Short mmCIF file of C-alpha atoms in Angstrom, two decimals:
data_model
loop_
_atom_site.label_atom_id
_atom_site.label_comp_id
_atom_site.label_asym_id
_atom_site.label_seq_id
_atom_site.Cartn_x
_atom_site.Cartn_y
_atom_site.Cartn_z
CA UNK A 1 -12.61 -13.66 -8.13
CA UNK A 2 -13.09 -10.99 -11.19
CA UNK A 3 -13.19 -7.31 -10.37
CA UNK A 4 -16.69 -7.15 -11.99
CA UNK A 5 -18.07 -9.76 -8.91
CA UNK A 6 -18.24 -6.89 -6.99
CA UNK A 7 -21.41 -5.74 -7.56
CA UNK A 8 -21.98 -3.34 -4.73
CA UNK A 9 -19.55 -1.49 -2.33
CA UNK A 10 -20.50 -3.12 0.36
CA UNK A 11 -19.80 -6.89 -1.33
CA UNK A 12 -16.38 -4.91 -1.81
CA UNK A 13 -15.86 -3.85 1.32
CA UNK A 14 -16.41 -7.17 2.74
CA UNK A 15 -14.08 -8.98 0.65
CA UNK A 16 -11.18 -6.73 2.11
CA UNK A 17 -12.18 -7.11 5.43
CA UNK A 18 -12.07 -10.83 4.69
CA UNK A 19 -8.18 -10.30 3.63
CA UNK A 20 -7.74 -8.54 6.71
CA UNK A 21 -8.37 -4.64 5.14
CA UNK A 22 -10.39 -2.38 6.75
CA UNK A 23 -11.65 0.08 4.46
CA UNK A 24 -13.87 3.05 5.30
CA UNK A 25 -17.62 3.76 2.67
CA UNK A 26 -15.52 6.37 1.05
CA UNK A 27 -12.23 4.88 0.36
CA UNK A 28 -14.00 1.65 -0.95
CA UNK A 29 -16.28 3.46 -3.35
CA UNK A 30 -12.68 4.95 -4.69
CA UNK A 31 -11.56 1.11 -4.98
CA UNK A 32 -15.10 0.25 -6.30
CA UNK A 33 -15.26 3.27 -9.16
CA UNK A 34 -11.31 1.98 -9.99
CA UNK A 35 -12.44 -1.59 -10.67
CA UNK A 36 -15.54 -0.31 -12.19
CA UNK A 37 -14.16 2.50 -14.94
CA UNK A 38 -10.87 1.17 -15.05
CA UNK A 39 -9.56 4.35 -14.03
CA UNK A 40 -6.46 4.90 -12.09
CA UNK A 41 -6.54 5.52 -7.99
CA UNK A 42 -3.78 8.01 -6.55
CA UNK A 43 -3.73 7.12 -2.59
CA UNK A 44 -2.24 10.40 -1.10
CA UNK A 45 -2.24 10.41 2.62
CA UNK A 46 1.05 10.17 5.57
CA UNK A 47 3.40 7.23 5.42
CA UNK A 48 2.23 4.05 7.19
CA UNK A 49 -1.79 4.80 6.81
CA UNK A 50 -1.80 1.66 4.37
CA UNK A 51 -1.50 2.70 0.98
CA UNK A 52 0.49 0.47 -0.35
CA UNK A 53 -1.30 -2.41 1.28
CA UNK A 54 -4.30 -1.67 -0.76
CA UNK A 55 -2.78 -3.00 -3.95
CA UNK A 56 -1.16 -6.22 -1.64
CA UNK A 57 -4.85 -7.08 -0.92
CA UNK A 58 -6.42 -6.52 -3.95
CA UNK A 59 -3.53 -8.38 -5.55
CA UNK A 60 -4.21 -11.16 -3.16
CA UNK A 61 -8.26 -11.12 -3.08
CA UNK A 62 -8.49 -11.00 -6.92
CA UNK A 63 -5.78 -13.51 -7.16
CA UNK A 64 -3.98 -11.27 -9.74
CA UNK A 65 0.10 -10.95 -10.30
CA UNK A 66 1.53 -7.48 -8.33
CA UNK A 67 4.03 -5.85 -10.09
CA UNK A 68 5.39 -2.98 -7.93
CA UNK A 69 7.70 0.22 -9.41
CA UNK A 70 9.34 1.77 -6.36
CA UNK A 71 9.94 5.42 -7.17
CA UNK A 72 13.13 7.21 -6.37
CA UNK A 73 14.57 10.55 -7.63
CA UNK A 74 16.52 10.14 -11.57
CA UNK A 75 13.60 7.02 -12.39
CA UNK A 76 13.67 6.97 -16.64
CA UNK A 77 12.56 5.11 -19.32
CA UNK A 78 14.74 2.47 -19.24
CA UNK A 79 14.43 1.70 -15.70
CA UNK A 80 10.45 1.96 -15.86
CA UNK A 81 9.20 0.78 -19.21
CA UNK A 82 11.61 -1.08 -21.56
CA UNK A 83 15.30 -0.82 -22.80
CA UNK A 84 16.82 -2.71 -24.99
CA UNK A 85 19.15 -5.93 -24.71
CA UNK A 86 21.99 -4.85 -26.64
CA UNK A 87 24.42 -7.74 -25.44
CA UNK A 88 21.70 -10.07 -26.95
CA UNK A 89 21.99 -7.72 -30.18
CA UNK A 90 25.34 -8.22 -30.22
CA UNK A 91 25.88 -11.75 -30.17
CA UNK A 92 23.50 -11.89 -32.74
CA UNK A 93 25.35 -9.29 -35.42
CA UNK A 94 28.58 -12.03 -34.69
CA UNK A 95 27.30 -14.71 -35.18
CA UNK A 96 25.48 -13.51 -38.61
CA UNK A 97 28.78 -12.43 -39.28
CA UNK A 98 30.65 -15.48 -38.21
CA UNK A 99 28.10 -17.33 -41.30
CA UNK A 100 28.24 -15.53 -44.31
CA UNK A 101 30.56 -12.11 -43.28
CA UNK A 102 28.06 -9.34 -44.03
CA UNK A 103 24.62 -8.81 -42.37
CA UNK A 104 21.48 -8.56 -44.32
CA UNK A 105 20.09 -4.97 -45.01
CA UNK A 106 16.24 -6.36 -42.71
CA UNK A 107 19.31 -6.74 -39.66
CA UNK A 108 18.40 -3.15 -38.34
CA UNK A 109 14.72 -4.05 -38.21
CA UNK A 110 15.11 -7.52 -36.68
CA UNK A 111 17.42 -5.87 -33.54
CA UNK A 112 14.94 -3.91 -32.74
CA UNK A 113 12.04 -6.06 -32.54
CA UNK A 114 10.22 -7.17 -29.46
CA UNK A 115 12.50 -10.49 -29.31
CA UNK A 116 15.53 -8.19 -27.73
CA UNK A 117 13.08 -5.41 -25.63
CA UNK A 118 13.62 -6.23 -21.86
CA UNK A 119 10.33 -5.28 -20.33
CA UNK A 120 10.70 -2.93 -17.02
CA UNK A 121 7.60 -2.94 -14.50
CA UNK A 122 5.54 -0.22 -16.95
CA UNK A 123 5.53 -2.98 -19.92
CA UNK A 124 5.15 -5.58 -17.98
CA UNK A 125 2.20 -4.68 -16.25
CA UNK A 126 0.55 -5.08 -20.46
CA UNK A 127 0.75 -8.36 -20.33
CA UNK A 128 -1.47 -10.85 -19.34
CA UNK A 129 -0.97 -13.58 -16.52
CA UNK A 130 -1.25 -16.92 -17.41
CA UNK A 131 -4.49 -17.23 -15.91
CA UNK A 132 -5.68 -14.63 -18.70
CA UNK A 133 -5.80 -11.73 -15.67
CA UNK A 134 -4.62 -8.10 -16.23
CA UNK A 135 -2.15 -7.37 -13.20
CA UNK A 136 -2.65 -4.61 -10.04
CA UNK A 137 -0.05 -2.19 -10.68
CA UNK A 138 1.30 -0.09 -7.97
CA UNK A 139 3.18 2.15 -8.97
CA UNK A 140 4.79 3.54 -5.43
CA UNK A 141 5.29 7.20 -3.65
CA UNK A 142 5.80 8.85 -7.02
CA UNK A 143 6.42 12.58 -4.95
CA UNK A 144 9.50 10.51 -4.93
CA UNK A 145 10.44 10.48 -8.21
CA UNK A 146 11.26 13.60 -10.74
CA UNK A 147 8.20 15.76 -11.89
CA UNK A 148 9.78 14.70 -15.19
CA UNK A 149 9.04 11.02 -14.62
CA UNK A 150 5.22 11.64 -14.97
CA UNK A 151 5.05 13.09 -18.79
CA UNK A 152 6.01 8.86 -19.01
CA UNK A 153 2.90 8.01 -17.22
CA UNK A 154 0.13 10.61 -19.05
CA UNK A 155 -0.31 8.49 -22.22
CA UNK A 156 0.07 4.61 -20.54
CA UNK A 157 -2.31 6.36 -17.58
CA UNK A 158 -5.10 7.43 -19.73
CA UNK A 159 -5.26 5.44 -23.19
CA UNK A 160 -3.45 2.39 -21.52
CA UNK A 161 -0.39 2.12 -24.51
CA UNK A 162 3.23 3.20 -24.62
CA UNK A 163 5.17 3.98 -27.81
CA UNK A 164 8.21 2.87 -28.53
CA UNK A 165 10.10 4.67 -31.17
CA UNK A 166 11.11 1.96 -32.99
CA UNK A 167 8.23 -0.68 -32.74
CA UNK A 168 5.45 1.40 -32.80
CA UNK A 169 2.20 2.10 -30.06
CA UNK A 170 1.87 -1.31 -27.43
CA UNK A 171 -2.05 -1.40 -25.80
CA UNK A 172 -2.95 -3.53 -23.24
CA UNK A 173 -5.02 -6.39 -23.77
CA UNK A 174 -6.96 -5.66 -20.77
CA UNK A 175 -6.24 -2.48 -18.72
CA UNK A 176 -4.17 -3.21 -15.41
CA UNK A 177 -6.03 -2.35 -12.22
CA UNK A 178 -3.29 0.85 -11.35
CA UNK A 179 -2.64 2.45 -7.65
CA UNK A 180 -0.22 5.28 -7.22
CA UNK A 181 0.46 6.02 -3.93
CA UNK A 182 1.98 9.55 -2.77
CA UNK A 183 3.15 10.63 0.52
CA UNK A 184 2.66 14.41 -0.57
CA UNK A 185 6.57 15.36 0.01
CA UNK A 186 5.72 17.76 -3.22
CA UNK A 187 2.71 18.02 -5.46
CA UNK A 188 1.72 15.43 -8.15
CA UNK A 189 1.12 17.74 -11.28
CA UNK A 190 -2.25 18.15 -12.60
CA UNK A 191 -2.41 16.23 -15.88
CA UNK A 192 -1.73 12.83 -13.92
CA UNK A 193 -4.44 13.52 -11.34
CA UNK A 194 -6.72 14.55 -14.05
CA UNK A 195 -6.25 10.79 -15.05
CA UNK A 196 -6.84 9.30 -11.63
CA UNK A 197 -9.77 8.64 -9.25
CA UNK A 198 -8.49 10.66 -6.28
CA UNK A 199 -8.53 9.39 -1.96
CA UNK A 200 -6.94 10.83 0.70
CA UNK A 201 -6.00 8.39 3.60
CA UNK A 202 -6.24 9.62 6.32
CA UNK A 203 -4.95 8.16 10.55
CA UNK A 204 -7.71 5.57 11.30
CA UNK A 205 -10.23 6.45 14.26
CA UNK A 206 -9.22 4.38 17.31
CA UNK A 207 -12.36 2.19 16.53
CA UNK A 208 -11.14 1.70 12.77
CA UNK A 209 -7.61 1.07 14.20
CA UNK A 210 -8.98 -1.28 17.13
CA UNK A 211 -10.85 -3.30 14.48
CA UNK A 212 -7.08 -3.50 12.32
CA UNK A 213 -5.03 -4.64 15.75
CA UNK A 214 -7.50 -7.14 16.30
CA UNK A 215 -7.22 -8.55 12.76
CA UNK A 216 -4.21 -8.40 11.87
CA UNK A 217 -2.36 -9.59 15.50
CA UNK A 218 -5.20 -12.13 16.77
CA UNK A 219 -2.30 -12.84 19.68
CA UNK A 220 -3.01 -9.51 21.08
CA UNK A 221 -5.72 -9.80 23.66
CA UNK A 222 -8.18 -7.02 23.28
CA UNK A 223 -6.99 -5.69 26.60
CA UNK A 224 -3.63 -4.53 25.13
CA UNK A 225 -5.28 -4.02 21.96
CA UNK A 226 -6.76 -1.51 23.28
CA UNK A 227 -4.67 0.33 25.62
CA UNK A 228 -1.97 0.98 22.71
CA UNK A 229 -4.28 2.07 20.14
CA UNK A 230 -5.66 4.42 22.69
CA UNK A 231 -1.85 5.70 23.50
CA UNK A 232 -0.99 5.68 20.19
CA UNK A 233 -3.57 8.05 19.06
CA UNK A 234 -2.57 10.38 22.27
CA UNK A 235 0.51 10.46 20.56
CA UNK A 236 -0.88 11.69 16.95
CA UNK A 237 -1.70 15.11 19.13
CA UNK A 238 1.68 15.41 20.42
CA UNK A 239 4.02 17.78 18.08
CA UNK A 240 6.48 14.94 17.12
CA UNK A 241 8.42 15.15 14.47
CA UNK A 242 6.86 11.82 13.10
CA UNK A 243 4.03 10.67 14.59
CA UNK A 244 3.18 6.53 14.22
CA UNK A 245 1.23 4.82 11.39
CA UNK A 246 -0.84 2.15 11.50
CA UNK A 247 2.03 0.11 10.50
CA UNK A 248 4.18 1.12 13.12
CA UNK A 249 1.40 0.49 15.37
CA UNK A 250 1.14 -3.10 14.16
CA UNK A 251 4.65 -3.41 14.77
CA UNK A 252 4.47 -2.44 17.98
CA UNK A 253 1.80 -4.54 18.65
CA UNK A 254 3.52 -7.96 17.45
CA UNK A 255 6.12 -6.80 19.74
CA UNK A 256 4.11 -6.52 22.59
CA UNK A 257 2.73 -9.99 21.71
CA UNK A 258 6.23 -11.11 21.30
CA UNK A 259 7.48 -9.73 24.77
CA UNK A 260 4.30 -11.19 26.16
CA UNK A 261 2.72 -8.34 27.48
CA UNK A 262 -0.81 -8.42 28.15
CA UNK A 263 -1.21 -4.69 29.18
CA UNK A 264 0.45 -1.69 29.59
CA UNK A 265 2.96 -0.45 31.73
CA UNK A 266 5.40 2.62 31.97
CA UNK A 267 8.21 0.08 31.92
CA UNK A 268 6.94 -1.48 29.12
CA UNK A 269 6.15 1.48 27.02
CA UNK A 270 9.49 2.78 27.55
CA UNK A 271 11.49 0.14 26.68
CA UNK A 272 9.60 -0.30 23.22
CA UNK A 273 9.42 3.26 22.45
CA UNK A 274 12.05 2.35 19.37
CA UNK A 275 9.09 0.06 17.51
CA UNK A 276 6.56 3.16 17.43
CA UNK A 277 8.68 6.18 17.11
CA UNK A 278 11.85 6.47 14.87
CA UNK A 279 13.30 9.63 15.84
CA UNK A 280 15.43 9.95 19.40
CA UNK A 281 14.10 13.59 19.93
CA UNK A 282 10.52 12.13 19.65
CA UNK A 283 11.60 8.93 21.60
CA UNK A 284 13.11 11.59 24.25
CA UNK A 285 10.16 13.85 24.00
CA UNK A 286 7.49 11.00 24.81
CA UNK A 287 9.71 8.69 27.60
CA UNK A 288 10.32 12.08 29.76
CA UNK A 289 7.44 13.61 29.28
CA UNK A 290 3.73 12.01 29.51
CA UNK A 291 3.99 8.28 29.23
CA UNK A 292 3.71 8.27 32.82
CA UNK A 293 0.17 10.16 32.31
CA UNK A 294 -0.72 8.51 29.46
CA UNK A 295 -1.00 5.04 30.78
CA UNK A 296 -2.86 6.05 34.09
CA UNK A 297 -5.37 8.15 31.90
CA UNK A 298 -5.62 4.79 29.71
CA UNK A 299 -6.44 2.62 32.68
CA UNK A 300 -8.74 5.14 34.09
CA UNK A 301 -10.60 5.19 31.05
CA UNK A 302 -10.59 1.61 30.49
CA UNK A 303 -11.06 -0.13 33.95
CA UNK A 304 -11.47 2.75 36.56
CA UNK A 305 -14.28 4.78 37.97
CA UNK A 306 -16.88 1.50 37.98
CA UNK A 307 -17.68 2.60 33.90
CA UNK A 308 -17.41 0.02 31.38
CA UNK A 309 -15.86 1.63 28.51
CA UNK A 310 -18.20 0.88 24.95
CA UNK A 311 -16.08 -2.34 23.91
CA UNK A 312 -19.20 -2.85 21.47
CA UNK A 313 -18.46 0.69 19.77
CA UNK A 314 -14.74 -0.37 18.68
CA UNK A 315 -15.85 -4.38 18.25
CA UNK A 316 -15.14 -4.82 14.27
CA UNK A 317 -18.22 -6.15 12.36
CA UNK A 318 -16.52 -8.76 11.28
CA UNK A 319 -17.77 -12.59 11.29
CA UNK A 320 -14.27 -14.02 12.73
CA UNK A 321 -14.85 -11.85 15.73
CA UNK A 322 -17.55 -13.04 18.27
CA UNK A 323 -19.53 -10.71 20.22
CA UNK A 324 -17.48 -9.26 23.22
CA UNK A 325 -17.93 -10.74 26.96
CA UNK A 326 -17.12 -8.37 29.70
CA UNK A 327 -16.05 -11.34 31.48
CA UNK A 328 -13.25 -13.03 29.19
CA UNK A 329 -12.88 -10.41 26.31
CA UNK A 330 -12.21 -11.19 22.60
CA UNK A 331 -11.13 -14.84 21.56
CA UNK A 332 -8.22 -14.61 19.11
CA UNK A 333 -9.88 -14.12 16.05
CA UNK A 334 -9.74 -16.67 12.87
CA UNK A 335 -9.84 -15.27 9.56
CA UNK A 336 -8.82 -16.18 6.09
CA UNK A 337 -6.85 -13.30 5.04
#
C-alpha cells in the first residue's frame, strides 16, 4: 500500500484501525498532511499515549522498513548519521603498502569515499528498500537528547540531505516518512518545529480507550474491559506521581487475561497494582486509599441500579466487532492487524 492510496482521512483512518490503531479526526489529518506534504510529524504528548506506535503501524500498514534512533543525552554525529570505518581504512593503506611500498597520491580521496562510510540510522533512513520504498523514520523522545543534537536534524529535516565534509551534500531519493516523538521533559527549539507538522496526544476518552482494550486484547471480555478502563481513568484524576498510559493499561489488561479474571475485584486490583503503576508511593497511595471505592462505584455504574450503562456509546466502529448483546456481550474480536 503507497502513502498516496490514501485519498481521504477517513480511508486513513480506517487502515489504522485495521492494524489495530485508533486514531482520533485530528491526529489522522496530522498523519494524512505528513504522507501528503512529506513534512515531518513531532508527536508530543505523556509517555505511554502511543506515540511511538504510530510509526510501528504505519511501518507495518505501508509495508515499509522502520528504522528507529533512540535518543539519549551526548547523541552525535557519529552515533546518528555516519562515521567512518577506519579499521577498514587501515587494512587497506597495508596492504597497498605490502604491494608496491608507497601509496598513490588519489589514496586520501579513495579512504574517504562512500565504500568505508558506516551509515548510522540518519543515513540510512536515505536509502531505498529493496522494494523501491522510502523508510518511516522515527526518530524517538528527542527532549531526551542534547538541544545540540537538533542543529543535526534542521538541514536533513527540511531539504531532506546531509553533508558530509568530505563527500559532499547526500539527498534522498525519495523523502522518508519522519515521526519525532517528545515526551516534553524540556522544550524542542523552534527551528525544528518550524519544520514539522505539529500533534499533541493526548489520554484517550474511556470510549477511545474501550475501543483500544477491545482490539488489541480480544481475550478480555468486554466486562473486564470495561471495568479497568473505567478505574484506570479514575486514576488519571488522582495526584500520582505517574499516572498509567494506555500501554500500561494494555499491560494490565493481558495480565488480567493471563490471571483469568473476568471482572474486578479489590483482591484482584491489589495484587496487580505493580502492572499499572510503577512507583510504590503511588502503588501505596491507590491500595490504601480508594480501590475499595473505586470498584463498588464501577459496578454500580455498570450493573447496579436496574440502568444499562450505553455499551453502544464505547462499542468501536470497527467491522471485527459485532454489534453488542446485552445478553452475552462482545465476541472476541478478529482482526488483521
Amino acid at each position: 500500500m503507497a502513502a498516496k492510496d490514501f485519498y481521504t482521512i477517513k480511508d486513513l483512518q480506517q487502515a489504522l484501525l485495521e492494524h489495530a490503531y485508533v486514531a482520533d479526526q485530528a491526529l489522522a489529518t496530522s498523519l494524512f498532511l505528513t504522507l501528503r506534504l512529506h513534512k515531518p510529524l513531532l508527536l508530543e504528548g505523556e509517555a505511554g499515549v502511543g506515540k511511538t506506535q504510530i510509526a510501528k503501524t504505519l511501518a507495518d500498514m505501508l509495508d515499509r522498513p522502520l528504522i528507529r534512533l533512540q535518543c539519549y543525552e551526548g547523541l552525535d554525529v557519529n552515533s546518528t548519521i555516519y562515521e567512518w570505518n577506519y579499521t577498514r581504512q587501515l587494512l587497506h593503506i597495508r596492504a597497498l603498502e605490502a604491494q608496491d611500498g608507497k601509496c598513490s597520491g588519489d589514496l586520501e580521496q579513495d579512504l574517504f569515499s562512500e565504500k568505508y562510510l558506516i551509515k548510522r540510522p540518519l543515513l540510512q533512513a536515505f536509502e531505498l528498500s529493496e522494494r523501491g520504498t522510502a523508510p518511516v523514520l522515527l526518530i524517538d523522545e528527542l527532549d531526551r537528547s542534547d538541544a545540540e543534537f537538533e542543529a543535526f536534524l534542521l538541514e536533513l529535516l527540511s531539504d531532506y540531505q546531509i553533508t558530509i565534509p568530505e563527500i559532499g551534500t547526500i539527498r534522498a531519493k525519495e523523502p522518508p516518512i519522519v515521526i519525532i516523538t517528545s515526551n516534553r521533559t524540556r522544550e524542542i527549539h523552534d527551528a525544528l518545529k518550524r519544520r514539522c507538522i505539529y500533534h499533541w496526544i493526548d489520554y484517550p476518552t474511556a470510549e477511545k480507550e474501550y475501543q483500544i482494550v477491545m482490539l488489541k486484547v480480544p481475550q478480555a471480555t468486554s466486562h473486564l474491559a470495561q471495568q479497568l478502563v473505567l478505574l484506570v481513568q479514575e486514576l488519571r484524576h488522582m495526584d500520582l506521581y505517574k499516572v498509567p498510559g494506555i500501554a500500561e493499561t494494555l499491560d494490565w489488561a493481558e495480565a488480567l487475561v493471563t490471571l483469568d479474571a473476568h471482572e474486578l475485584d479489590e483482591d484482584i486490583v491489589n495484587d496487580t497494582l505493580g502492572v499499572l503503576l510503577k512507583y510504590q508511593d503511588d502503588i501505596e497511595a491507590v491500595r490504601n486509599g480508594p480501590v475499595q471505592k473505586m470498584i463498588a462505584r464501577l459496578r454500580a455504574q455498570i450493573r447496579s441500579e436496574g440502568k444499562e450503562p450505553d455499551y453502544k456509546k464505547m462499542a468501536p466502529p470497527h467491522p471485527c466487532l459485532p454489534e453488542y448483546n446485552p445478553e452475552a456481550g462482545y465476541e472476541a474480536p478478529v482482526c488483521g492487524g
